[in-house]
Tab-separated table of C-alpha atoms in Angstrom:
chain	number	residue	atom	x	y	z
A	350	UNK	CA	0.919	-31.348	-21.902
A	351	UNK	CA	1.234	-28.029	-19.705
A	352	UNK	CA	1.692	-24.828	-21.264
A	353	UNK	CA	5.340	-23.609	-21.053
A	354	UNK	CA	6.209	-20.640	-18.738
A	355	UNK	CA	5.151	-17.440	-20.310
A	356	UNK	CA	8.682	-15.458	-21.536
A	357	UNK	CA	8.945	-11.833	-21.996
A	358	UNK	CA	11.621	-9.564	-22.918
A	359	UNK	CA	12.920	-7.699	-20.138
A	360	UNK	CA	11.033	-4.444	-19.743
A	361	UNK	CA	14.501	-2.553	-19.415
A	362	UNK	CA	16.379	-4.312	-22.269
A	363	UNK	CA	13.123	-3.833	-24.815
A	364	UNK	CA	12.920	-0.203	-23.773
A	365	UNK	CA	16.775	0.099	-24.373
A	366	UNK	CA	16.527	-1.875	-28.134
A	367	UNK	CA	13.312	0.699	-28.840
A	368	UNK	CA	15.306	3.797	-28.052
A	369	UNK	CA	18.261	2.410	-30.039
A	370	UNK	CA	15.775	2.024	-32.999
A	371	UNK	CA	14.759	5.374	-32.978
A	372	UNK	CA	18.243	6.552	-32.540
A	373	UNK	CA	19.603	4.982	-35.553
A	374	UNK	CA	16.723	6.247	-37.480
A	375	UNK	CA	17.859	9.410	-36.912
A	376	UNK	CA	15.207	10.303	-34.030
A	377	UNK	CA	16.022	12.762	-31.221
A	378	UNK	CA	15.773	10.980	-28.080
A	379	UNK	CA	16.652	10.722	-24.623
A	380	UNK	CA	16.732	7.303	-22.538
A	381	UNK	CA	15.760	7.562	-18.845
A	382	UNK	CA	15.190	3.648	-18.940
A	383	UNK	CA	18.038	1.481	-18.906
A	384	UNK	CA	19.881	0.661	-15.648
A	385	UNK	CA	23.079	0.731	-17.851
A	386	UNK	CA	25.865	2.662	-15.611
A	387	UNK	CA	27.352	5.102	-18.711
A	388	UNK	CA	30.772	5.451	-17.350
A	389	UNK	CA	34.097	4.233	-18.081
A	390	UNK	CA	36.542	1.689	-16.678
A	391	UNK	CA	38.690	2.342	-14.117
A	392	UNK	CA	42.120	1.444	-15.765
A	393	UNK	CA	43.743	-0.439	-12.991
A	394	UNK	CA	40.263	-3.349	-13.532
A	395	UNK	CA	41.222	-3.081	-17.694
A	396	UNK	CA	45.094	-3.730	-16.909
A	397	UNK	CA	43.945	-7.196	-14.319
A	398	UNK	CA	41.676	-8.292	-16.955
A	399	UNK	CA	43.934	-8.078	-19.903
A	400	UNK	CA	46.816	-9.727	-17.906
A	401	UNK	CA	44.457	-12.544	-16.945
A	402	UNK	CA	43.564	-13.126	-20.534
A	403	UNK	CA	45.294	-16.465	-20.875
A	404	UNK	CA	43.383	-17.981	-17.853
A	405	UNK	CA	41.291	-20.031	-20.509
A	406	UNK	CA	40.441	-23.576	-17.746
A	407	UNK	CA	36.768	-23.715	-16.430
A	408	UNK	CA	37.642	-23.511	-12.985
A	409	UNK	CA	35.697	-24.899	-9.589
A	410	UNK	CA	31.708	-23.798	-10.460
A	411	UNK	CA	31.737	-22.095	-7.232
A	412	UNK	CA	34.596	-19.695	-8.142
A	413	UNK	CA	38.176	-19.680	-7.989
A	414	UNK	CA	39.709	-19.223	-3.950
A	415	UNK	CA	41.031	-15.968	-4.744
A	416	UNK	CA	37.894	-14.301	-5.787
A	417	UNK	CA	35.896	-16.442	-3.479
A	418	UNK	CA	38.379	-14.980	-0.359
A	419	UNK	CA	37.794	-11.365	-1.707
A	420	UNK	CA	34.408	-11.801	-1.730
A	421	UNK	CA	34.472	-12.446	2.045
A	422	UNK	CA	36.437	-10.203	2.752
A	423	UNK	CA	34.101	-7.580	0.940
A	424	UNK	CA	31.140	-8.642	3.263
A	425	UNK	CA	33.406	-8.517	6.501
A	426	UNK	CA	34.223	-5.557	5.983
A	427	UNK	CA	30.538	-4.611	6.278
A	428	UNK	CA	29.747	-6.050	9.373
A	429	UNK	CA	28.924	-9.831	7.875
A	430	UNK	CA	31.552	-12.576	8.522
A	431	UNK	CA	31.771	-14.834	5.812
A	432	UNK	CA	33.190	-17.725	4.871
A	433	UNK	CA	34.826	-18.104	1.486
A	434	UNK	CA	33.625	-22.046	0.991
A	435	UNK	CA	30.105	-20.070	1.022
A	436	UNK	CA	30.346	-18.023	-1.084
A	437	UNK	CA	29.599	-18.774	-4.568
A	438	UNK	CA	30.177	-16.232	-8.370
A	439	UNK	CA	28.204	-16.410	-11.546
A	440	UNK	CA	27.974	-14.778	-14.885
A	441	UNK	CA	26.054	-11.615	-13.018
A	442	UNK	CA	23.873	-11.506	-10.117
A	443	UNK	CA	20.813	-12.014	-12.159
A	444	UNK	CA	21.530	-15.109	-12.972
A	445	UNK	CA	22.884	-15.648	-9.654
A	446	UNK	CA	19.060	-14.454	-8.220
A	447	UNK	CA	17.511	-16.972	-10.979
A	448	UNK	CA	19.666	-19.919	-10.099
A	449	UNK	CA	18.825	-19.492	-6.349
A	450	UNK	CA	14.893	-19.477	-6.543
A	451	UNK	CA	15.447	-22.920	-8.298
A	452	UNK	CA	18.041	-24.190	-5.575
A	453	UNK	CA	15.061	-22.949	-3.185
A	454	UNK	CA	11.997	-23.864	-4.668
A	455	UNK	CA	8.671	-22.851	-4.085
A	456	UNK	CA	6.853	-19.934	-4.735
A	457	UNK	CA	8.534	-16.729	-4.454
A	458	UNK	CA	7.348	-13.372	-2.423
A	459	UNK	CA	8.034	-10.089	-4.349
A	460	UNK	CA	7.861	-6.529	-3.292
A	461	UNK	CA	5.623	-4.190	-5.365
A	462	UNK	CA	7.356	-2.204	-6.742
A	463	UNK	CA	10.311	-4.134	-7.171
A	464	UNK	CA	12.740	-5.054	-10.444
A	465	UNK	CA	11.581	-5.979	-13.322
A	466	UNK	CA	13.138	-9.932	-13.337
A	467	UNK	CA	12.467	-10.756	-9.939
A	468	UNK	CA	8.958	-11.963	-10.828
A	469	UNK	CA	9.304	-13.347	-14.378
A	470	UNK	CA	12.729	-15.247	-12.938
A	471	UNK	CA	10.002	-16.694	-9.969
A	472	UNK	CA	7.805	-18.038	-13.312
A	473	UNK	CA	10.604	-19.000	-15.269
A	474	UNK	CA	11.833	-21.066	-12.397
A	475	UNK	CA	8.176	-23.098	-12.330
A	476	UNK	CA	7.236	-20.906	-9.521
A	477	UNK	CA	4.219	-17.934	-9.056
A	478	UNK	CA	5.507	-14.686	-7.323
A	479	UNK	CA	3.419	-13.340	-4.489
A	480	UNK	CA	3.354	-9.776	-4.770
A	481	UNK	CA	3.161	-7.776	-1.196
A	482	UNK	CA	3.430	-3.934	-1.448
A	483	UNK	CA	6.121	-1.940	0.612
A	484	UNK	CA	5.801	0.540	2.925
A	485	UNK	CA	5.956	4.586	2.094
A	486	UNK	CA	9.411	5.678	1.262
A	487	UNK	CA	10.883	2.320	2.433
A	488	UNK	CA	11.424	0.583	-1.543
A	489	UNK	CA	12.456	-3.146	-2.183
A	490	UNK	CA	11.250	-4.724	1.422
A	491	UNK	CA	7.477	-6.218	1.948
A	492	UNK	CA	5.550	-4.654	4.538
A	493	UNK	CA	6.353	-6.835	6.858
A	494	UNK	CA	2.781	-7.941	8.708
A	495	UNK	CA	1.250	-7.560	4.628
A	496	UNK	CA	3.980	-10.637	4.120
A	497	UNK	CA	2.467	-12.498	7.411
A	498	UNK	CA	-1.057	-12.308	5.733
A	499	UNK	CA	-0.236	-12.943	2.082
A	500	UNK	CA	1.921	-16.074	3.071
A	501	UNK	CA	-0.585	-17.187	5.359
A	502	UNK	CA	-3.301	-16.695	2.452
A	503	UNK	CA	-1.392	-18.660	-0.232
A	504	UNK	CA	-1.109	-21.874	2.058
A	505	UNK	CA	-4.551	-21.615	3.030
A	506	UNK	CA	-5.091	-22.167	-0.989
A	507	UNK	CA	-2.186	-24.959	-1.271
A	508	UNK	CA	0.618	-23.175	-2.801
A	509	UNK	CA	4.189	-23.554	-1.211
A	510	UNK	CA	5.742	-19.758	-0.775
A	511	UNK	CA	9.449	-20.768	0.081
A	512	UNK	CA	11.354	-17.247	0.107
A	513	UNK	CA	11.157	-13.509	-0.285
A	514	UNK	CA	13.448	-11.253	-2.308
A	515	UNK	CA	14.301	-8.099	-1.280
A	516	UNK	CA	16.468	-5.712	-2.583
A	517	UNK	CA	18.631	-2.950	-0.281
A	518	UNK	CA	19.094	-0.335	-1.671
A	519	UNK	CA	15.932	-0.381	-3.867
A	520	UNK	CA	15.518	-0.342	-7.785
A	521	UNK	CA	13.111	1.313	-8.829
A	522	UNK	CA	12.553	3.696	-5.902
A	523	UNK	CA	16.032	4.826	-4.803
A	524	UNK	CA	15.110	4.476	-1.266
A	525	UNK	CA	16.091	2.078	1.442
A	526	UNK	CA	14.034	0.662	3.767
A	527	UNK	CA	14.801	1.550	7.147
A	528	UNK	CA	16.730	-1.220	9.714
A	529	UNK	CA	13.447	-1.174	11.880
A	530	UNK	CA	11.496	-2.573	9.003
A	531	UNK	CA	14.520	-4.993	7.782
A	532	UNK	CA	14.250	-6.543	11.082
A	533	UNK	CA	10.790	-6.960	11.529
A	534	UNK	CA	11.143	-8.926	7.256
A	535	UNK	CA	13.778	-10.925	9.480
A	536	UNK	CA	11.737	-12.017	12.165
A	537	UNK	CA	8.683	-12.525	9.919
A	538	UNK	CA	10.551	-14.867	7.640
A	539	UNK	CA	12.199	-16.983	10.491
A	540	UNK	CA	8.518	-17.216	12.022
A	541	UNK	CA	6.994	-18.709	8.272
A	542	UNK	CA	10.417	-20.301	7.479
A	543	UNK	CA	11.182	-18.531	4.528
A	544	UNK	CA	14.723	-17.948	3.197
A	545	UNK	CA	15.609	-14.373	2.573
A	546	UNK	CA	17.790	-13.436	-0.835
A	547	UNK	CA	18.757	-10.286	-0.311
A	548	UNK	CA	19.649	-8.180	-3.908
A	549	UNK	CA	22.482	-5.739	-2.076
A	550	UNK	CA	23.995	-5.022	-5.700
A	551	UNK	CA	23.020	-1.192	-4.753
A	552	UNK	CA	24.981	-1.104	-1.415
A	553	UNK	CA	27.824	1.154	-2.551
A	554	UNK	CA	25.829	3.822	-3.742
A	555	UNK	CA	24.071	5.002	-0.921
A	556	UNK	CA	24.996	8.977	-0.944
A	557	UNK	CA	24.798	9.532	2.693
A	558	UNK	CA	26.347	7.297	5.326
A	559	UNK	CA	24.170	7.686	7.493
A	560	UNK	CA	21.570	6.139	5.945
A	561	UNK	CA	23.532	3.084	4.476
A	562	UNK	CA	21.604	0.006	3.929
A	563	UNK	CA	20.976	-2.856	6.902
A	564	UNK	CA	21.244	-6.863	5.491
A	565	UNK	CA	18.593	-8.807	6.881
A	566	UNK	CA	21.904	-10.857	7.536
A	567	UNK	CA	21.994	-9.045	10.052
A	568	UNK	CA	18.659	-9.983	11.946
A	569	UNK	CA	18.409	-13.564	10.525
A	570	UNK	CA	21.838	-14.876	9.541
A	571	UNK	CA	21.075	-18.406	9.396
A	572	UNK	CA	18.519	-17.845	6.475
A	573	UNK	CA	19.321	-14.886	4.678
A	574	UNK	CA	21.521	-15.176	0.965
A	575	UNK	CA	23.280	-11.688	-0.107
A	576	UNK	CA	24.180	-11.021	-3.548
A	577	UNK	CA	25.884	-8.486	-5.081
A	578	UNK	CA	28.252	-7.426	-8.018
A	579	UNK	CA	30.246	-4.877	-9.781
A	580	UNK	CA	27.385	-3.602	-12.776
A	581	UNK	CA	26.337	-0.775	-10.359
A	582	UNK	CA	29.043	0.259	-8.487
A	583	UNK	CA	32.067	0.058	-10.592
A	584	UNK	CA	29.532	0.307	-14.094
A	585	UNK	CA	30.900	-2.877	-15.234
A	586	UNK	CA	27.337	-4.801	-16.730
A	587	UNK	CA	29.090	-6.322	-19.729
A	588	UNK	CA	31.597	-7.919	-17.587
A	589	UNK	CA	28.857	-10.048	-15.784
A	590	UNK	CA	30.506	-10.937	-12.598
A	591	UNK	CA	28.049	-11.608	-9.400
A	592	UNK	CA	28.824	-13.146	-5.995
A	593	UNK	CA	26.538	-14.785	-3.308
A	594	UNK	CA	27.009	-15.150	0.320
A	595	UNK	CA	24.954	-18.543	2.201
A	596	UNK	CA	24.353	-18.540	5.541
A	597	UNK	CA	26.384	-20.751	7.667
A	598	UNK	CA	23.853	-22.966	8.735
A	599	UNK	CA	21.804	-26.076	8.009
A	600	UNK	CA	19.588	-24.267	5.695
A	601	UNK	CA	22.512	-22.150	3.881
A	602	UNK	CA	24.607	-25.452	3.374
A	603	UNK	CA	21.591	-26.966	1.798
A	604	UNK	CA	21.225	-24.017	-0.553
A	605	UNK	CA	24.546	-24.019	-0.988
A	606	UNK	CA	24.600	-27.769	-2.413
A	607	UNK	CA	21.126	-27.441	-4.565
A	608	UNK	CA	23.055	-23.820	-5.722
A	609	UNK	CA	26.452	-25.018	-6.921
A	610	UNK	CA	24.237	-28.084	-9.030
A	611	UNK	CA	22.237	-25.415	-10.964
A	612	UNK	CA	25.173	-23.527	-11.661
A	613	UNK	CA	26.815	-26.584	-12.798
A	614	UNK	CA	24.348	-27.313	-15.077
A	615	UNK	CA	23.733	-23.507	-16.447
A	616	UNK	CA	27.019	-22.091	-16.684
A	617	UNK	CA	29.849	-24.208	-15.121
A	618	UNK	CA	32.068	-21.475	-13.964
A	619	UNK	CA	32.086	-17.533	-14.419
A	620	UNK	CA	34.993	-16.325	-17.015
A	621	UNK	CA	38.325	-16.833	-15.260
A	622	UNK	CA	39.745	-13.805	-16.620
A	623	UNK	CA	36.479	-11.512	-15.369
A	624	UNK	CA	37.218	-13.988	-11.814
A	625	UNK	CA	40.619	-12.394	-11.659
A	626	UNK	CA	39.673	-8.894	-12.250
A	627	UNK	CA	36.814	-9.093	-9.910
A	628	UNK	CA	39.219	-10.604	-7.040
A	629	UNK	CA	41.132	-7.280	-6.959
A	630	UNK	CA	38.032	-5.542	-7.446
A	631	UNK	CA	36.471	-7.101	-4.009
A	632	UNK	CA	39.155	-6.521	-2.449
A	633	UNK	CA	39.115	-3.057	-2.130
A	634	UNK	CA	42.229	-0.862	-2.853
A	635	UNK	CA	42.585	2.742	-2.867
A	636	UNK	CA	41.645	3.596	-6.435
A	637	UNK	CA	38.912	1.072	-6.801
A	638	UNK	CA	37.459	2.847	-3.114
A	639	UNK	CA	37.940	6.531	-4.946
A	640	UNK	CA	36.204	5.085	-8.125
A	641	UNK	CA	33.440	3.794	-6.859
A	642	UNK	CA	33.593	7.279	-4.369
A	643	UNK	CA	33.365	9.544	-7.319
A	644	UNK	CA	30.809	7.469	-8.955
A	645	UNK	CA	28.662	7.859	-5.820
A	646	UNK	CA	29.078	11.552	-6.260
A	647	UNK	CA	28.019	11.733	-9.334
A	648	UNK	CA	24.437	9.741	-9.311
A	649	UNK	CA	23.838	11.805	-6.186
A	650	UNK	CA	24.288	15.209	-8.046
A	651	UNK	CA	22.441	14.115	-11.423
A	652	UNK	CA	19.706	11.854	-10.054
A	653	UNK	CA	18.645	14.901	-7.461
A	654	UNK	CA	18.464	17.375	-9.715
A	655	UNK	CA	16.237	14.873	-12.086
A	656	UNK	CA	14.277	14.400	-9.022
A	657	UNK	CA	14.039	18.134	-8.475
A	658	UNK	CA	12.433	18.760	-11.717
A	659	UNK	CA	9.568	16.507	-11.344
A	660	UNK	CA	8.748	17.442	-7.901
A	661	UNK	CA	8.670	20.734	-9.226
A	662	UNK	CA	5.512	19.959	-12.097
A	663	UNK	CA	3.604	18.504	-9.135
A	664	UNK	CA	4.524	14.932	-9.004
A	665	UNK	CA	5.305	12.964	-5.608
A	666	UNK	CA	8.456	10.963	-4.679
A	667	UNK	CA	10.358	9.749	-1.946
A	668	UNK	CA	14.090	11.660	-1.048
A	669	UNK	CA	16.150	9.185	-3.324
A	670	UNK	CA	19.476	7.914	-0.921
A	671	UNK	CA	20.889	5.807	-3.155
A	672	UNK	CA	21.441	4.423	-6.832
A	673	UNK	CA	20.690	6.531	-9.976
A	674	UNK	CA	16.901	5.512	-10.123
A	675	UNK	CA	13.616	7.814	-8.924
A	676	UNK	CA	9.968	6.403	-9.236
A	677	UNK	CA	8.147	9.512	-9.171
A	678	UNK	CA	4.137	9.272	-9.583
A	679	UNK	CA	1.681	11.432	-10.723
A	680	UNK	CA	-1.407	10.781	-9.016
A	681	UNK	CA	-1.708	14.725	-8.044
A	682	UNK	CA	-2.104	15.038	-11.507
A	683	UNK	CA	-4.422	12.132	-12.685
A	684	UNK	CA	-7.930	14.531	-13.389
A	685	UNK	CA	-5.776	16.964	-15.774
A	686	UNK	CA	-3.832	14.230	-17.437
A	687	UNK	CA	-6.509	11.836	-18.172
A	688	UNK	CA	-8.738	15.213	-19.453
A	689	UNK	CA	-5.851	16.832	-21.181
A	690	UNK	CA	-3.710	13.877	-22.593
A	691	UNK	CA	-5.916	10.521	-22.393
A	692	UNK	CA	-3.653	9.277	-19.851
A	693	UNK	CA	-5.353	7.210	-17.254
A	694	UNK	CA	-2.329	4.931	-16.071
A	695	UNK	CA	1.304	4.348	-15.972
A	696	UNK	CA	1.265	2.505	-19.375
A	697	UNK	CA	-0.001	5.647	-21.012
A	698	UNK	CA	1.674	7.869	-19.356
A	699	UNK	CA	5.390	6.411	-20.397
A	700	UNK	CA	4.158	6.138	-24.135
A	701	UNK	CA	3.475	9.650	-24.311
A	702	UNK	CA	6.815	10.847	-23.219
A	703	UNK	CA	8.712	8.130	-25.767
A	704	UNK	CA	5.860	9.050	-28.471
A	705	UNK	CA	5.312	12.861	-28.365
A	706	UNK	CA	9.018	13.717	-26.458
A	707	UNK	CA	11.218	11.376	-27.045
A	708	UNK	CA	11.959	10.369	-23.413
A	709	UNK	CA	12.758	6.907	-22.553
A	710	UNK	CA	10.726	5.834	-19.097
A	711	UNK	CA	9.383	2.356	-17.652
A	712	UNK	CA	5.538	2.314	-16.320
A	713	UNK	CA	5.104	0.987	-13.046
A	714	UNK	CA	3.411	-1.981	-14.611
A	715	UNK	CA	6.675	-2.958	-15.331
A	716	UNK	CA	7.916	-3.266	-11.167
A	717	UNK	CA	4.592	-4.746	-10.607
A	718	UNK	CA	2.348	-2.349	-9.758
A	719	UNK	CA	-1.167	-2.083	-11.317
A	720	UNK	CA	-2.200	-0.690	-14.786
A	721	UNK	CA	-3.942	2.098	-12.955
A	722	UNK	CA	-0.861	3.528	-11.138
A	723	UNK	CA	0.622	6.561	-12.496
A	724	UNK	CA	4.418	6.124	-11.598
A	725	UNK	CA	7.248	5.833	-13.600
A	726	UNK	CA	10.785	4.814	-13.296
A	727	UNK	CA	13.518	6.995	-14.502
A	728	UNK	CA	17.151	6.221	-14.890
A	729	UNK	CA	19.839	8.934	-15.096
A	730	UNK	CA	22.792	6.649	-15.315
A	731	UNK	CA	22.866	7.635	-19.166
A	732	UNK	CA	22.793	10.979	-18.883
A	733	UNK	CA	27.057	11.265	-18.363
A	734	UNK	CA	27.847	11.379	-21.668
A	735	UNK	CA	28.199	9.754	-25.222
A	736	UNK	CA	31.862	9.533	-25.307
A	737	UNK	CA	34.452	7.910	-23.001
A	738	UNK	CA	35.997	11.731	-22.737
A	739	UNK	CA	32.760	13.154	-21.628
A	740	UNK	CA	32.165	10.637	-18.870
A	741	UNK	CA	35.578	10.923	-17.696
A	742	UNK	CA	34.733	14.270	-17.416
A	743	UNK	CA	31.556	13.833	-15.349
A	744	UNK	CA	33.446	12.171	-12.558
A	745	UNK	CA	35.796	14.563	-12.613
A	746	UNK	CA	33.881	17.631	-12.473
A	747	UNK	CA	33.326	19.939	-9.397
A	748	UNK	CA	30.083	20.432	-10.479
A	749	UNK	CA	29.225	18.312	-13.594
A	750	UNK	CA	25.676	19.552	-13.403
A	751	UNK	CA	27.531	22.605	-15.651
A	752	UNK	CA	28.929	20.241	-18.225
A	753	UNK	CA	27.132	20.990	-21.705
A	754	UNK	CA	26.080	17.406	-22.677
A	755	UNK	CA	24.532	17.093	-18.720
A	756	UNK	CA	23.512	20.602	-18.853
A	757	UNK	CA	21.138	19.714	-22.099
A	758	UNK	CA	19.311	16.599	-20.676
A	759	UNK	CA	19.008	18.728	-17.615
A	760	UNK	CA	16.707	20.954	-19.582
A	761	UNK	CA	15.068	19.003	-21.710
A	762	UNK	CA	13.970	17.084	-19.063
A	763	UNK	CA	12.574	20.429	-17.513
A	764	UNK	CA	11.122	21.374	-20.930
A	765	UNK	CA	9.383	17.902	-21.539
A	766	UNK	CA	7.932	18.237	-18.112
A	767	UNK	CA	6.672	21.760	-18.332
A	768	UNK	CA	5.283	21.214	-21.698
A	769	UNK	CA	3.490	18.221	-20.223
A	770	UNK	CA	1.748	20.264	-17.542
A	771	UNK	CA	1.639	23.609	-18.946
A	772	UNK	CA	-1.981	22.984	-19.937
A	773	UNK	CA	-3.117	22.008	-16.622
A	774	UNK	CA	-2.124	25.334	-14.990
A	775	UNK	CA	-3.619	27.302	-17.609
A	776	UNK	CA	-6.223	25.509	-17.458
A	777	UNK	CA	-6.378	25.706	-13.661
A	778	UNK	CA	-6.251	29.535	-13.639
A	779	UNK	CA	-9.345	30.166	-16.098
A	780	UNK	CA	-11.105	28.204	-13.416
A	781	UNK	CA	-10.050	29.743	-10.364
A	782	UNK	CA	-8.364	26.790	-9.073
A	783	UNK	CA	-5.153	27.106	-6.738
C-alpha cells in the first residue's frame, strides 16, 4: 500500500499559532508573518451580510447568478470578458487553487519563490510540483525559457506536467512580473499545452497604476483560469469567498465540468449569505472602490517604510508595487552573519529574530527556495493596529506612519535590525573594511 501524501501545517498559519503562544504567555512580540489583512469591515459588506442571514439553501455549486454576474462583471471591467456560466465561487481561493489542480491533473509547475500552498496543494492533489525560479524583480511567474527546459526534462523522465501557477501580483516578493515576461509564460504554455491558473487575488493592490498587473488571459485566453477574492483587498479572510474565471474554450469547458464535480464533492456551495455580500462586493460601488482605495494607501506607506529599513542594514530587495509583503535577502551579509550569529541560511536566520527579538518572519524555505538562501518574507499587514479603533484610524490617517501603535513597530523593526548588524560594522571598522 503507497504511503499517503506527506501533510504539513501551513508555514503561515504555524508561524501565526507560534506567535499567538508566545503572546498569551505574556511574551513581547511582533508578527511580520501572517498574510492576515488587520483591518476592519467596511460597514456597507457587514449590513449585506447580516440582511442575507436567512439565505440558509445550498444553492447551485457553481454559485448563485447574482454573484456569478458580478464576478464577470469584475473581470470586464479589467479588460477580460467573461461569461457568468464560467465562472465558478468557493469557500476562498485556496481551495478554489486546490480544487483546480485536481480538475487538471498532472503534475504542477511552481515558481520559486512562490506561496507557501501552491506546492503542498500540487502533493496533496497526488501530483509533484516542478519548481522553476523567476526572473530578478519579476516575483510569481517562471522564467519563461527555464519552464521550456524543466517541462521538457520531466517528460523526458515520464512524469505528466499539466499546468503552471502563477501568481500576479506576487506573494512573497511584492513585485509583478512585467507584461513582456507574462506573454512570453503565455506563449510557452500554449507551445507545451499547459493550462495557466493564474492567482490574481493581489490585483487591487498594486500602488501605482502604471505598473498594474497583466493576466496571461490576456496572451492565452483559451487556457488561462483567473482567481481571485476579497481576503486581500477588502481584508475579509474569515469570510472565505473566492471566484474563478474558465476560459471560453474547449479546454476551459472541460475544466469547467471536472471543476464544478470536485467542488461538488468538497464543499457543495460557498455560504449563501457570504454569496450575497460578495455579489455587491464584485460589483463595485463607490464606497467599496474608496475602501479598497484607502487600503491600497495604506500597505503602500507601511510596507515601504518596512522595506526602507532593511535596505538600510545592507540587505537587497526588489521596489515592492504591490501587496503588503517584501522578501528581502541577506546574502551581502552571509560572511558576518554566519561568523557573528551561526546563521548560514534562511531557516536560521528567521529563528533568530522569533528567538532572540521576538519578530515573526517566514524563511525562504518556506516559498521554495533552498535551505541555503538567506531571504525572508515579511508581512506588515499586522502592523495597523490591535483594536478596531486603531485600524480605523490607520486608513484614515494623512500620514499613519505618525500613529503611536505604527510608529512603535516602525522602530522596533529598525532597532531589531540595527542590533542584528551592529556587530558587523564594528567589526568591519577594526579591520579596515569599507
Amino acid at each position: 500500500m503507497p504511503a499517503p501524501a506527506p501533510v504539513t501545517m501551513s508555514a503561515t498559519l504555524a508561524a501565526d499559532e507560534e506567535l499567538d503562544r508566545r503572546r498569551r504567555a505574556g511574551e513581547q512580540v511582533l508578527s511580520l508573518a501572517s498574510g492576515e489583512i488587520g483591518l476592519p469591515v467596511l460597514p456597507s459588506l457587514r449590513e449585506r451580510l447580516a440582511g442575507a442571514a436567512d439565505r440558509n439553501a445550498y444553492g447551485p455549486v457553481a454559485g448563485s447568478p447574482a454573484l456569478r454576474t458580478a464576478a464577470a462583471g469584475y473581470w470586464g471591467r479589467r479588460s477580460l470578458p467573461t461569461d457568468p456560466g464560467l465562472v465558478v465561487c468557493g469557500p476562498g481561493s485556496k481551495p478554489l487553487l486546490f480544487a483546480l489542480m485536481l480538475a487538471v491533473g498532472g503534475d504542477v509547475v511552481v515558481p520559486v519563490p512562490s506561496w507557501v500552498s501552491y506546492a503542498a496543494q500540487a502533493e496533496l492533489a497526488g501530483a509533484r510540483p516542478i519548481p522553476v525560479p523567476t526572473l530578478p524583480g519579476e516575483g510569481g511567474v517562471p522564467d519563461p525559457a527555464a519552464l521550456r527546459e524543466a517541462v521538457a526534462l520531466a517528460r523526458s523522465a515520464g512524469r505528466n506536467p499539466r499546468c503552471v501557477v502563477v501568481t500576479l501580483p506576487d506573494n512573497p516578493t511584492g513585485t509583478i512580473a512585467g507584461p513582456g515576461t507574462v506573454r512570453r509564460l503565455a506563449h510557452a504554455a500554449r507551445e507545451l499545452d499547459l493550462v495557466v491558473i493564474s492567482d490574481e487575488i493581489y490585483c487591487d493592490l498594486v500602488f501605482d497604476p502604471a505598473h498594474r498587473a497583466v493576466s496571461p488571459a490576456s496572451f492565452a485566453p483559451e487556457r488561462t483560469v483567473v482567481t481571485t477574492g476579497l481576503t486581500k483587498s477588502l481584508a475579509l479572510g474569515g469570510w472565505r469567498m473566492g471566484v474563478a474565471r474558465l476560459p471560453d474554450s474547449p479546454i476551459g469547458r472541460e475544466v469547467h465540468t471536472r471543476l464544478i464535480g470536485v467542488a461538488s464533492q468538497i464543499w457543495s456551495s460557498t455560504a449563501a449569505p457570504v454569496q450575497a455580500a460578495a455579489a455587491y462586493a464584485f460589483a463595485e460601488p463607490p464606497e467599496v472602490l474608496a475602501h479598497v482605495a484607502s487600503c491600497r494607501r495604506l500597505h503602500e506607506k507601511v510596507v515601504c517604510a518596512v522595506s526602507h529599513r532593511f535596505a538600510a542594514v545592507g540587505a537587497e530587495l526588489a521596489p515592492v508595487r504591490a501587496t503588503s509583503y517584501l522578501y528581502p535577502d541577506f546574502e551581502p551579509l552571509r560572511d558576518e552573519l554566519g561568523r557573528v550569529h551561526g546563521v548560514h541560511g534562511g531557516g536560521d536566520l528567521a529563528a533568530l529574530f522569533a528567538e532572540r527579538y521576538g519578530v515573526g518572519l517566514l524563511p525562504g524555505t518556506a516559498f521554495g527556495e533552498p535551505e541555503r538562501a538567506l531571504r525572508i518574507r515579511a508581512a506588515t499587514s499586522r502592523l495597523y493596529g490591535e483594536t478596531d479603533a486603531q485600524r480605523t484610524a490607520a486608513l484614515t490617517a494623512a500620514d499613519p506612519l505618525r500613529l503611536p501603535w505604527i510608529r512603535a513597530s516602525l522602530d522596533r523593526i529598525a532597532e531589531v535590525l540595527t542590533d542584528l548588524t551592529e556587530p558587523f560594522a564594528a567589526r568591519n571598522t577594526l579591520s579596515g573594511r569599507p
